[in-house]
Coordinates of C-alpha atoms in Angstrom, one line a residue:
M1265 CA 31.5 -24.8 2.4
A1266 CA 28.6 -26.0 4.1
F1267 CA 25.6 -23.6 3.1
D1268 CA 22.9 -23.1 5.2
L1269 CA 20.0 -23.3 2.0
V1270 CA 21.1 -23.6 -1.9
V1271 CA 18.5 -22.7 -4.1
R1272 CA 19.1 -25.3 -6.9
N1273 CA 18.9 -25.9 -10.9
G1274 CA 17.1 -22.8 -11.3
M1275 CA 16.3 -19.5 -12.9
I1276 CA 17.9 -17.1 -12.6
V1277 CA 16.3 -13.4 -12.8
D1278 CA 18.8 -11.1 -11.4
G1279 CA 17.4 -8.0 -10.4
S1280 CA 20.0 -5.8 -12.6
G1281 CA 17.6 -6.5 -15.2
L1282 CA 20.3 -8.4 -17.1
P1283 CA 19.4 -12.3 -19.0
R1284 CA 18.3 -14.6 -17.1
Y1285 CA 21.1 -17.9 -17.0
R1286 CA 20.7 -21.0 -14.9
G1287 CA 22.4 -21.7 -11.6
D1288 CA 22.0 -22.8 -8.1
I1289 CA 22.7 -19.6 -5.0
G1290 CA 24.3 -20.5 -1.9
V1291 CA 22.8 -19.3 1.3
K1292 CA 25.3 -18.7 4.9
D1293 CA 24.8 -16.7 7.2
G1294 CA 21.2 -14.8 5.8
R1295 CA 24.0 -13.8 3.1
I1296 CA 25.1 -14.6 -0.4
A1297 CA 28.2 -17.1 -0.7
E1298 CA 28.1 -17.9 -3.6
I1299 CA 26.6 -17.6 -7.0
G1300 CA 27.2 -20.9 -9.9
R1301 CA 27.4 -24.3 -10.1
L1302 CA 27.2 -25.9 -6.6
N1303 CA 27.1 -30.0 -7.6
G1304 CA 27.8 -31.8 -4.4
A1305 CA 28.1 -29.0 -2.4
A1306 CA 25.9 -30.3 1.5
A1307 CA 23.9 -28.2 2.3
A1308 CA 21.9 -28.4 5.8
E1309 CA 18.0 -27.3 4.2
T1310 CA 17.9 -27.7 -0.1
I1311 CA 15.2 -25.6 -2.6
N1312 CA 13.5 -27.4 -5.8
A1313 CA 14.2 -25.2 -8.4
D1314 CA 14.2 -26.6 -11.6
G1315 CA 12.1 -24.9 -13.8
R1316 CA 10.9 -22.0 -12.3
V1317 CA 13.2 -18.6 -12.1
V1318 CA 15.4 -17.5 -9.0
A1319 CA 14.7 -13.7 -8.1
P1320 CA 15.9 -11.6 -6.0
G1321 CA 12.7 -10.4 -3.1
F1322 CA 10.7 -8.0 -4.0
V1323 CA 10.8 -4.6 -1.7
D1324 CA 7.9 -2.1 -1.6
V1325 CA 8.2 1.4 -0.2
H1326 CA 4.1 2.4 0.0
T1327 CA 3.3 0.7 3.0
H1328 CA 0.9 0.9 6.5
M1329 CA 2.2 -1.9 8.3
D1330 CA 3.0 0.1 11.7
A1331 CA -0.6 -1.6 13.6
Q1332 CA 0.1 -4.2 11.6
I1333 CA 3.7 -6.0 13.0
F1334 CA 2.3 -6.4 16.0
W1335 CA -0.7 -8.4 16.0
D1336 CA 0.9 -10.1 12.3
P1337 CA 4.4 -11.3 12.3
I1338 CA 5.0 -13.1 8.9
G1339 CA 4.0 -9.9 6.8
T1340 CA 0.5 -10.9 5.4
S1341 CA -0.7 -10.3 2.4
S1342 CA 2.2 -9.2 0.9
C1343 CA 4.7 -12.3 1.9
F1344 CA 2.1 -13.9 -0.1
H1345 CA 3.5 -12.1 -3.2
G1346 CA 7.0 -12.4 -3.1
V1347 CA 6.6 -9.0 -1.2
T1348 CA 10.6 -9.1 1.9
S1349 CA 10.8 -6.1 2.9
V1350 CA 8.2 -2.7 3.3
V1351 CA 9.2 0.3 4.3
M1352 CA 5.6 1.9 6.1
G1353 CA 4.8 4.9 8.2
N1354 CA 3.4 6.3 5.0
C1355 CA 1.4 9.2 4.5
G1356 CA 2.7 11.3 8.0
F1357 CA 0.7 7.8 10.2
T1358 CA 3.1 6.5 13.3
L1359 CA 2.0 5.8 16.7
A1360 CA 5.4 7.5 17.5
P1361 CA 6.3 9.7 18.2
C1362 CA 3.3 9.5 21.0
R1363 CA 3.0 8.6 24.7
E1364 CA 0.5 5.4 25.8
S1365 CA -1.9 8.6 27.4
E1366 CA -2.5 9.8 24.2
A1367 CA -2.9 6.9 21.9
D1368 CA -6.0 8.2 20.9
L1369 CA -4.8 11.1 19.2
V1370 CA -3.0 8.6 16.5
F1371 CA -5.6 6.2 16.8
R1372 CA -7.6 9.7 14.9
N1373 CA -5.6 10.4 12.0
L1374 CA -5.6 6.4 11.5
E1375 CA -8.9 4.9 11.5
R1376 CA -10.6 6.9 9.1
A1377 CA -7.4 7.7 6.8
E1378 CA -6.2 5.0 6.0
D1379 CA -9.3 2.7 7.4
I1380 CA -7.3 1.1 10.2
S1381 CA -10.2 -0.5 13.0
R1382 CA -9.9 1.3 15.6
A1383 CA -11.3 -2.1 17.9
A1384 CA -8.1 -3.5 16.9
M1385 CA -5.2 -1.6 17.5
L1386 CA -6.9 -1.3 20.5
A1387 CA -6.7 -5.1 21.3
G1388 CA -2.9 -5.7 19.1
I1389 CA -1.3 -3.6 20.4
K1390 CA 0.5 -3.3 23.0
W1391 CA 2.0 0.5 23.8
R1392 CA 5.8 0.2 24.3
W1393 CA 7.2 3.6 24.2
E1394 CA 7.0 7.5 23.7
T1395 CA 10.4 8.9 21.3
F1396 CA 10.9 7.7 17.7
P1397 CA 13.5 6.2 18.6
Q1398 CA 12.1 4.1 21.3
F1399 CA 9.8 2.4 18.7
L1400 CA 12.4 1.8 16.9
D1401 CA 13.2 -0.3 19.6
V1402 CA 10.2 -1.6 20.3
L1403 CA 9.7 -3.3 16.5
D1404 CA 13.3 -4.4 16.3
S1405 CA 11.8 -6.8 20.1
L1406 CA 9.6 -7.7 18.0
P1407 CA 8.2 -10.9 15.9
K1408 CA 9.1 -10.2 12.2
G1409 CA 8.0 -13.3 8.9
I1410 CA 9.5 -9.7 6.2
N1411 CA 11.8 -6.5 5.9
Y1412 CA 10.3 -3.7 8.1
A1413 CA 12.3 0.2 7.4
G1414 CA 9.9 3.2 8.4
Y1415 CA 9.0 6.8 8.3
M1416 CA 8.5 9.5 11.7
G1417 CA 5.8 10.7 10.2
H1418 CA 4.3 14.3 10.8
C1419 CA -0.1 13.4 12.1
A1420 CA 2.1 11.9 14.9
L1421 CA 4.6 14.4 15.4
R1422 CA 2.4 17.3 15.5
T1423 CA -0.5 15.8 18.0
Y1424 CA 2.7 14.6 20.4
V1425 CA 4.2 18.1 20.7
M1426 CA 0.9 20.2 19.9
G1427 CA -1.9 17.8 21.6
Q1428 CA -5.9 18.0 20.2
R1429 CA -4.6 22.3 19.3
A1430 CA -2.2 19.5 16.0
F1431 CA -6.2 19.4 14.3
T1432 CA -6.2 23.5 14.7
D1433 CA -4.0 25.7 15.2
E1434 CA -0.3 26.4 13.9
A1435 CA 2.3 25.2 15.4
S1436 CA 4.7 28.2 17.4
E1437 CA 8.4 28.7 17.5
D1438 CA 9.1 26.8 20.8
E1439 CA 7.5 23.8 19.7
L1440 CA 8.6 24.3 15.6
S1441 CA 11.7 23.3 17.4
A1442 CA 10.8 20.7 19.7
M1443 CA 9.5 19.0 16.6
A1444 CA 12.4 19.0 14.5
H1445 CA 14.6 18.1 17.8
Q1446 CA 12.3 15.0 17.7
V1447 CA 12.7 15.3 14.2
R1448 CA 17.4 14.5 14.2
E1449 CA 16.4 11.5 17.0
A1450 CA 14.3 9.8 14.5
M1451 CA 17.0 10.0 11.6
R1452 CA 20.0 8.8 14.5
A1453 CA 18.2 6.2 16.2
G1454 CA 17.7 5.1 12.1
A1455 CA 14.0 6.8 10.7
F1456 CA 13.9 5.7 6.9
G1457 CA 13.2 9.3 6.5
F1458 CA 9.6 12.0 7.4
S1459 CA 6.0 11.5 5.6
T1460 CA 3.6 13.9 5.7
T1461 CA 0.0 14.4 4.1
R1462 CA -1.5 17.2 2.5
S1463 CA -4.4 15.8 0.8
V1464 CA -7.7 16.6 1.3
N1465 CA -8.8 13.2 1.0
H1466 CA -6.5 12.3 4.9
M1467 CA -9.6 13.1 7.5
T1468 CA -10.8 12.2 11.0
S1469 CA -13.2 10.6 11.5
D1470 CA -15.8 13.6 12.9
D1471 CA -14.5 14.9 9.0
K1472 CA -11.9 17.1 10.4
P1473 CA -8.3 17.6 8.5
V1474 CA -5.9 15.0 10.2
A1475 CA -3.1 16.3 11.9
S1476 CA -0.4 16.7 9.5
R1477 CA -3.1 18.9 6.9
L1478 CA -3.4 22.2 9.3
A1479 CA 1.2 22.0 9.0
N1480 CA 1.6 24.8 7.3
W1481 CA 5.1 25.0 5.1
R1482 CA 7.1 26.4 6.9
E1483 CA 6.9 23.5 8.8
L1484 CA 7.7 20.9 7.6
E1485 CA 10.3 23.2 5.5
T1486 CA 11.9 22.2 8.8
M1487 CA 11.4 19.4 9.6
V1488 CA 12.7 19.2 6.3
R1489 CA 15.9 20.4 7.0
A1490 CA 16.0 18.7 10.5
M1491 CA 16.4 15.6 9.3
A1492 CA 18.7 17.1 7.1
D1493 CA 21.5 17.8 8.8
C1494 CA 22.0 14.6 9.9
G1495 CA 22.8 13.4 6.0
A1496 CA 20.0 11.0 5.9
G1497 CA 16.2 10.2 4.8
T1498 CA 13.7 10.9 2.1
L1499 CA 10.1 12.7 2.4
E1500 CA 7.5 11.0 1.5
V1501 CA 4.3 13.0 0.8
A1502 CA 1.0 12.6 0.4
G1503 CA -1.4 14.6 -1.8
A1504 CA -1.4 17.5 -4.1
P1505 CA -3.2 19.9 -6.1
A1506 CA -6.5 17.7 -8.7
G1507 CA -4.1 18.2 -12.1
I1508 CA -0.6 20.1 -12.9
D1509 CA -2.0 23.5 -14.3
G1510 CA -3.0 27.2 -11.9
E1511 CA -1.4 28.8 -9.1
K1512 CA -2.4 26.3 -6.4
A1513 CA -0.7 23.5 -8.7
A1514 CA 2.6 25.9 -10.0
D1515 CA 3.3 27.1 -6.0
Y1516 CA 3.3 23.3 -4.7
F1517 CA 5.6 21.6 -7.5
G1518 CA 8.1 24.4 -6.9
R1519 CA 8.2 24.7 -3.3
L1520 CA 8.8 21.5 -3.6
T1521 CA 11.3 21.7 -6.5
R1522 CA 13.5 24.2 -4.0
L1523 CA 12.8 21.5 -1.0
T1524 CA 14.7 18.6 -2.3
V1525 CA 17.1 21.1 -4.2
E1526 CA 18.5 23.2 -1.1
T1527 CA 18.4 20.4 1.9
G1528 CA 19.8 17.3 -0.7
R1529 CA 17.1 15.2 0.1
P1530 CA 15.0 13.0 -1.8
I1531 CA 11.5 13.3 -2.2
T1532 CA 9.0 10.7 -2.5
F1533 CA 5.2 10.5 -3.8
G1534 CA 2.6 8.9 -5.4
L1535 CA 1.3 9.5 -9.2
F1536 CA -1.5 7.7 -11.2
S1537 CA -3.3 8.9 -13.8
A1538 CA -7.2 10.1 -13.8
R1539 CA -10.2 9.9 -16.2
T1540 CA -10.9 13.0 -15.0
A1541 CA -7.4 15.3 -16.0
P1542 CA -6.2 12.5 -18.5
E1543 CA -3.6 14.5 -18.9
A1544 CA -2.4 16.5 -15.1
W1545 CA 0.1 12.6 -15.1
G1546 CA 2.0 13.5 -17.4
K1547 CA 3.1 16.9 -16.9
A1548 CA 4.2 16.7 -12.9
L1549 CA 6.5 14.2 -14.3
A1550 CA 7.1 17.3 -16.7
V1551 CA 8.3 18.9 -13.1
V1552 CA 10.3 16.0 -12.1
D1553 CA 12.4 16.2 -15.0
S1554 CA 13.2 19.9 -14.3
T1555 CA 14.0 19.3 -10.7
A1556 CA 16.3 16.8 -12.1
R1557 CA 17.8 18.8 -14.2
Q1558 CA 18.5 21.3 -11.0
G1559 CA 19.7 18.7 -9.0
G1560 CA 17.3 17.4 -6.8
R1561 CA 15.1 14.7 -7.0
M1562 CA 12.2 13.3 -6.2
I1563 CA 11.5 9.6 -6.9
V1564 CA 7.6 8.9 -8.8
Q1565 CA 5.7 5.7 -7.0
V1566 CA 3.2 3.7 -9.7
H1567 CA 0.9 1.0 -9.1
S1568 CA 1.1 -1.6 -12.0
R1569 CA -3.1 -2.2 -13.0
A1570 CA -5.8 0.3 -11.1
L1571 CA -6.2 2.1 -7.8
S1572 CA -10.5 -0.1 -7.1
V1573 CA -12.5 -0.5 -4.7
L1574 CA -13.6 -3.9 -3.8
L1575 CA -17.2 -3.7 -3.3
S1576 CA -19.2 -6.8 -1.8
F1577 CA -22.1 -6.9 1.2
E1578 CA -19.6 -7.8 2.9
T1579 CA -17.3 -5.2 3.2
H1580 CA -18.6 -2.0 2.0
L1581 CA -21.4 -1.0 -0.8
P1582 CA -21.3 2.9 -1.7
F1583 CA -25.3 2.7 0.2
D1584 CA -24.4 1.6 3.4
K1585 CA -25.5 5.2 5.2
W1586 CA -28.4 5.9 1.9
E1587 CA -32.1 5.2 3.4
V1588 CA -33.0 1.7 4.5
W1589 CA -30.6 -0.1 3.0
R1590 CA -27.9 1.5 6.6
D1591 CA -30.0 -0.4 9.0
M1592 CA -30.0 -3.0 6.4
R1593 CA -25.6 -3.4 6.8
K1594 CA -26.1 -3.5 10.6
L1595 CA -27.7 -7.1 10.3
P1596 CA -25.5 -10.0 10.4
L1597 CA -24.8 -10.6 6.6
A1598 CA -27.9 -14.2 6.7
E1599 CA -29.9 -11.6 7.8
Q1600 CA -29.9 -9.2 5.4
Q1601 CA -29.1 -11.8 2.7
R1602 CA -33.2 -12.7 3.9
M1603 CA -34.6 -9.7 3.7
L1604 CA -32.2 -9.2 0.1
R1605 CA -35.1 -12.4 -1.0
D1606 CA -38.3 -10.2 0.6
P1607 CA -40.2 -8.9 -2.9
E1608 CA -41.0 -5.3 -1.0
M1609 CA -37.5 -4.7 0.9
R1610 CA -36.2 -5.1 -2.8
R1611 CA -38.1 -3.1 -4.2
R1612 CA -37.7 -0.2 -1.6
L1613 CA -34.1 -0.4 -1.7
V1614 CA -34.1 -0.3 -4.8
E1615 CA -36.3 2.5 -5.2
V1616 CA -33.7 4.4 -2.6
A1617 CA -30.4 3.7 -4.3
T1618 CA -31.6 4.7 -8.1
R1619 CA -31.2 8.5 -6.5
P1620 CA -29.2 10.9 -6.5
Y1621 CA -26.5 11.2 -3.7
E1622 CA -27.4 14.1 -2.3
G1623 CA -24.9 13.2 1.3
P1624 CA -21.2 14.4 2.1
K1625 CA -18.6 13.9 0.0
V1626 CA -16.7 10.3 0.3
R1627 CA -13.1 10.6 0.7
G1628 CA -9.9 8.1 -1.0
T1629 CA -10.5 4.8 -1.0
E1630 CA -14.5 4.9 0.5
A1631 CA -17.7 3.3 -1.8
R1632 CA -18.2 6.0 -4.1
P1633 CA -21.7 7.0 -5.3
P1634 CA -21.6 4.0 -7.9
Q1635 CA -21.7 5.5 -12.2
W1636 CA -22.7 2.1 -12.9
D1637 CA -20.3 1.8 -16.2
F1638 CA -17.8 1.9 -14.5
V1639 CA -18.4 -0.3 -12.7
Y1640 CA -17.5 -4.1 -13.1
A1641 CA -18.1 -7.1 -12.0
F1642 CA -15.1 -8.7 -10.5
E1643 CA -15.5 -12.5 -10.5
S1644 CA -11.8 -13.8 -11.4
V1645 CA -8.4 -12.1 -11.4
E1646 CA -7.7 -12.1 -15.0
G1647 CA -11.3 -11.2 -15.8
P1648 CA -12.7 -9.3 -18.8
H1649 CA -14.9 -7.7 -16.1
R1650 CA -17.3 -6.2 -17.6
S1651 CA -19.6 -3.3 -15.9
M1652 CA -22.5 -3.6 -14.1
A1653 CA -23.8 -1.1 -15.8
E1654 CA -23.2 -3.9 -19.9
L1655 CA -24.0 -7.0 -18.3
A1656 CA -27.7 -4.5 -16.6
R1657 CA -28.5 -4.0 -20.1
Q1658 CA -28.1 -8.1 -21.5
R1659 CA -30.6 -9.5 -18.9
N1660 CA -32.8 -5.4 -19.3
T1661 CA -32.3 -5.0 -15.9
H1662 CA -30.8 -2.3 -13.7
P1663 CA -27.8 -2.5 -12.3
V1664 CA -28.7 -2.5 -8.6
E1665 CA -30.8 -4.7 -9.1
L1666 CA -28.1 -6.9 -11.1
M1667 CA -26.0 -6.6 -8.2
I1668 CA -28.2 -8.0 -5.4
D1669 CA -29.2 -10.8 -8.2
M1670 CA -24.9 -11.5 -8.8
A1671 CA -24.8 -11.4 -4.7
L1672 CA -27.7 -13.6 -4.0
E1673 CA -26.0 -16.4 -6.8
R1674 CA -23.1 -16.7 -5.3
D1675 CA -24.3 -17.2 -1.9
M1676 CA -23.7 -13.0 -1.0
K1677 CA -19.6 -13.4 -1.9
F1678 CA -19.9 -10.9 -4.8
F1679 CA -17.2 -8.5 -5.3
M1680 CA -16.9 -5.4 -7.6
M1681 CA -15.0 -3.7 -8.5
Q1682 CA -14.5 0.7 -9.0
P1683 CA -11.0 2.5 -10.3
I1684 CA -11.0 5.3 -8.9
A1685 CA -7.4 6.1 -10.2
N1686 CA -5.3 4.4 -13.0
E1687 CA -8.4 3.6 -15.2
N1688 CA -6.4 4.0 -18.5
Q1689 CA -4.2 1.2 -18.0
A1690 CA -2.2 2.3 -21.0
D1691 CA -1.7 5.1 -19.0
A1692 CA -0.5 2.5 -16.0
L1693 CA 1.7 1.9 -18.9
E1694 CA 3.6 4.4 -19.3
L1695 CA 3.7 5.3 -16.2
M1696 CA 5.3 2.4 -15.2
K1697 CA 8.6 3.1 -18.3
H1698 CA 9.1 6.2 -17.2
P1699 CA 12.7 6.6 -16.4
R1700 CA 11.9 7.7 -13.4
T1701 CA 9.3 6.0 -11.5
V1702 CA 9.0 3.3 -9.1
V1703 CA 6.9 0.0 -9.1
T1704 CA 5.4 0.3 -5.5
F1705 CA 2.6 1.0 -3.8
S1706 CA 0.7 -1.5 -2.3
D1707 CA -1.3 0.2 0.9
S1708 CA -0.7 -2.7 2.1
G1709 CA -1.9 -2.7 6.0
A1710 CA -4.2 0.2 5.3
H1711 CA -7.9 0.3 3.4
V1712 CA -8.0 -3.6 4.6
S1713 CA -11.8 -3.2 4.4
Q1714 CA -11.4 -1.3 0.8
I1715 CA -9.1 -2.3 -1.3
M1716 CA -6.3 -5.1 -2.4
D1717 CA -3.8 -4.1 -4.2
N1718 CA -1.0 -6.0 -2.0
S1719 CA -0.3 -8.1 -6.0
L1720 CA 0.6 -4.9 -7.3
Q1721 CA 4.0 -6.9 -7.8
T1722 CA 2.6 -10.5 -9.1
H1723 CA 0.1 -8.6 -11.2
L1724 CA 2.6 -6.8 -13.2
L1725 CA 4.4 -10.6 -13.7
S1726 CA 1.2 -12.0 -14.3
H1727 CA -0.2 -9.0 -16.4
W1728 CA 2.4 -6.7 -17.8
V1729 CA 4.7 -9.8 -19.2
R1730 CA 2.4 -13.4 -19.2
E1731 CA -0.1 -12.1 -21.0
K1732 CA 1.1 -8.3 -22.2
Q1733 CA 4.1 -9.5 -22.5
A1734 CA 5.2 -5.2 -22.3
F1735 CA 8.3 -6.2 -20.2
T1736 CA 10.0 -9.1 -20.9
L1737 CA 10.6 -11.1 -17.3
E1738 CA 14.2 -9.8 -16.8
E1739 CA 12.8 -6.0 -17.2
A1740 CA 9.5 -6.8 -14.5
V1741 CA 11.5 -8.0 -11.9
K1742 CA 13.8 -5.3 -11.9
L1743 CA 11.4 -3.0 -11.2
I1744 CA 10.1 -4.3 -8.2
T1745 CA 13.3 -5.2 -6.5
C1746 CA 17.1 -3.7 -7.5
D1747 CA 15.2 -1.2 -9.3
T1748 CA 13.6 0.2 -5.8
A1749 CA 16.0 -1.1 -4.1
T1750 CA 18.6 0.9 -5.4
Q1751 CA 16.4 4.5 -5.3
F1752 CA 15.2 3.8 -1.3
G1753 CA 19.0 2.9 0.1
F1754 CA 18.5 -0.5 0.5
H1755 CA 21.8 -1.3 -0.9
D1756 CA 22.1 -5.0 0.3
R1757 CA 19.0 -5.8 -1.5
G1758 CA 17.4 -6.6 -4.3
L1759 CA 20.3 -8.1 -6.4
L1760 CA 21.5 -12.0 -6.3
R1761 CA 24.5 -11.2 -5.2
E1762 CA 27.6 -12.6 -3.3
G1763 CA 27.9 -10.9 -0.7
L1764 CA 24.0 -9.1 -0.3
A1765 CA 21.4 -10.3 1.7
A1766 CA 19.9 -13.7 1.4
D1767 CA 15.9 -11.8 0.2
I1768 CA 15.3 -14.3 -2.3
V1769 CA 12.2 -15.1 -3.9
V1770 CA 11.4 -18.1 -6.8
F1771 CA 8.3 -18.6 -9.3
D1772 CA 6.7 -20.6 -11.4
P1773 CA 6.9 -18.3 -14.5
D1774 CA 3.6 -20.3 -16.3
T1775 CA 1.4 -20.4 -13.8
V1776 CA 2.0 -16.5 -11.1
L1777 CA -1.7 -15.3 -10.3
P1778 CA -2.8 -13.2 -7.1
S1779 CA -6.1 -15.4 -6.2
M1780 CA -9.3 -13.6 -5.9
P1781 CA -9.7 -12.1 -2.2
E1782 CA -11.9 -13.3 0.9
V1783 CA -12.5 -11.6 3.5
V1784 CA -12.1 -12.2 7.1
C1785 CA -12.1 -11.5 10.3
D1786 CA -9.2 -12.6 12.3
L1787 CA -7.6 -9.1 13.7
P1788 CA -8.0 -8.0 16.7
A1789 CA -11.4 -8.0 18.2
G1790 CA -12.9 -9.4 15.9
A1791 CA -12.3 -6.9 12.8
K1792 CA -12.8 -7.5 8.7
R1793 CA -9.8 -7.4 6.7
L1794 CA -9.5 -8.6 2.5
K1795 CA -7.3 -11.4 2.4
Q1796 CA -5.0 -12.0 -0.8
T1797 CA -2.7 -14.8 -1.5
C1798 CA -0.8 -16.3 -4.8
E1799 CA -1.1 -19.2 -6.9
G1800 CA 2.6 -20.1 -8.6
M1801 CA 4.7 -18.7 -5.6
H1802 CA 7.2 -22.2 -4.3
A1803 CA 9.0 -20.2 -2.2
T1804 CA 9.8 -16.8 0.1
V1805 CA 13.2 -16.7 1.5
V1806 CA 14.5 -13.6 4.0
N1807 CA 17.8 -13.3 4.9
G1808 CA 18.1 -16.7 4.3
Q1809 CA 15.8 -18.7 5.8
V1810 CA 12.2 -19.6 5.1
L1811 CA 9.3 -18.0 5.1
L1812 CA 7.3 -19.3 3.1
R1813 CA 7.0 -22.4 0.9
D1814 CA 4.1 -23.1 -1.0
N1815 CA 3.1 -20.0 0.2
Q1816 CA 2.8 -21.9 4.3
P1817 CA 4.5 -19.8 6.6
T1818 CA 7.1 -22.7 7.7
G1819 CA 7.7 -21.1 11.5
N1820 CA 10.4 -18.9 10.4
L1821 CA 10.7 -15.0 11.3
P1822 CA 14.2 -14.3 10.1
G1823 CA 12.7 -11.0 9.7
R1824 CA 14.5 -7.6 10.3
L1825 CA 13.9 -3.8 11.1
L1826 CA 16.1 -1.5 8.6
R1827 CA 18.0 1.0 10.0
T1828 CA 18.8 4.0 8.1
R1829 CA 22.8 5.4 8.8
A1830 CA 22.5 9.1 10.1
R1831 CA 25.5 11.6 10.5
H1832 CA 25.8 11.6 13.8

């Protein structure tokens, strides 16, 4: 057989958790045709994987690439870290259903809650749909480097049916019926499921709850039952009561349990540890185990490290809206740099920044008033990452003074990390090791100037496998390939097996490491974002075609829209 592609002489870690072995992989027509020793086999293209690991492409089921897909065909920065398939539309935030004349309603849901620039969306999206099935057809037609699946989002659904009332009112009976009909139509067209948010962190730019937060429980239940009518789909829900104790939390998790047991549809949500509620995550996992015993299914999404806001003069600081600071922060970076060197201006800035915070409540991944013992200088990916308080004590200065000094010393290119969840890495490890969790939660496509978690998979490989040896390579690869693909129904991906889709990554296990993030202004309308590449990634193959070699795009765009098969 003449192959389209042969990956030669690599160490195959096939995603199953079984021991690695040396071999070749032959690809034909987008699928793995043969695995073995393919000596002398003809191939149109070859990848020399000698000394490298060959694994299935990584699967990330928590992204927000719904807008990004219109201007970024290869799916950065996820693609740089071996991700070949993603699910977008999480947390109730999608671009459909929506009439073009009402696009501002979905932008209102997205721009603050997910830190997606309204200007970028206006400049970068050509509106060619109204319903969710039409949206999927548009996605199908777009050039794509990686594979995409998508939830229908509750916020967009509410605004489509209810208009402005979606932000203030409960739905009428007629509106519930109309929304349920749209859900069934979306599922039959191939939607991955239905997503919603009940999180207090999800607010509009005018400090109002996003649309789905106005829905009562009966509305959510009606949408999930409509999805169940089609015999397919997952409910993804963002937000839960703080902690697990108390009547409110018991009621919330009790309702989720009954919903999955009665409808038969899986429910997925993210779970992090928190230093302010260290026992909550363990109690939440006990609910998940109890639900399984009752016949329901909950899939818990967890992260491979702390969830950290990245602070910098190039992006955001905790003081951006504070007196004196807010005027300076509106200026070009070079002008800010000049002002920071002015002794009187610096004195005023430090004086303001050392006051107690008296502003509005900070939400989600927005920069928080700093507790300097828990803000860390971020000068290398590997660390060690020392707190700004500790470094300030060594220099006998205040952390704000130190922040300014370190930024000026580095021509304003200085990052700090502000962890807001998963601060305790021992907890993060236990969360990853629980049998009902999946390692996925990059939020790729959202929070584009606030966090950089596209690299959670390569962090798992570099930190938890190579440095800490908390997982074998086989265990870690299984977590981000087969486990995630199987739990979420991508049954032809996540394993290296003959007949399955040829999504393949080739990397050096001794050098794979996320690069330091950088700030770029490459979004439509010149909007800024954080970008992060990766060292040690040799090749990324999607549906049998090489998307990246040494993390450089080849020009191929082999990605596909992955549609769920629902009952009609």
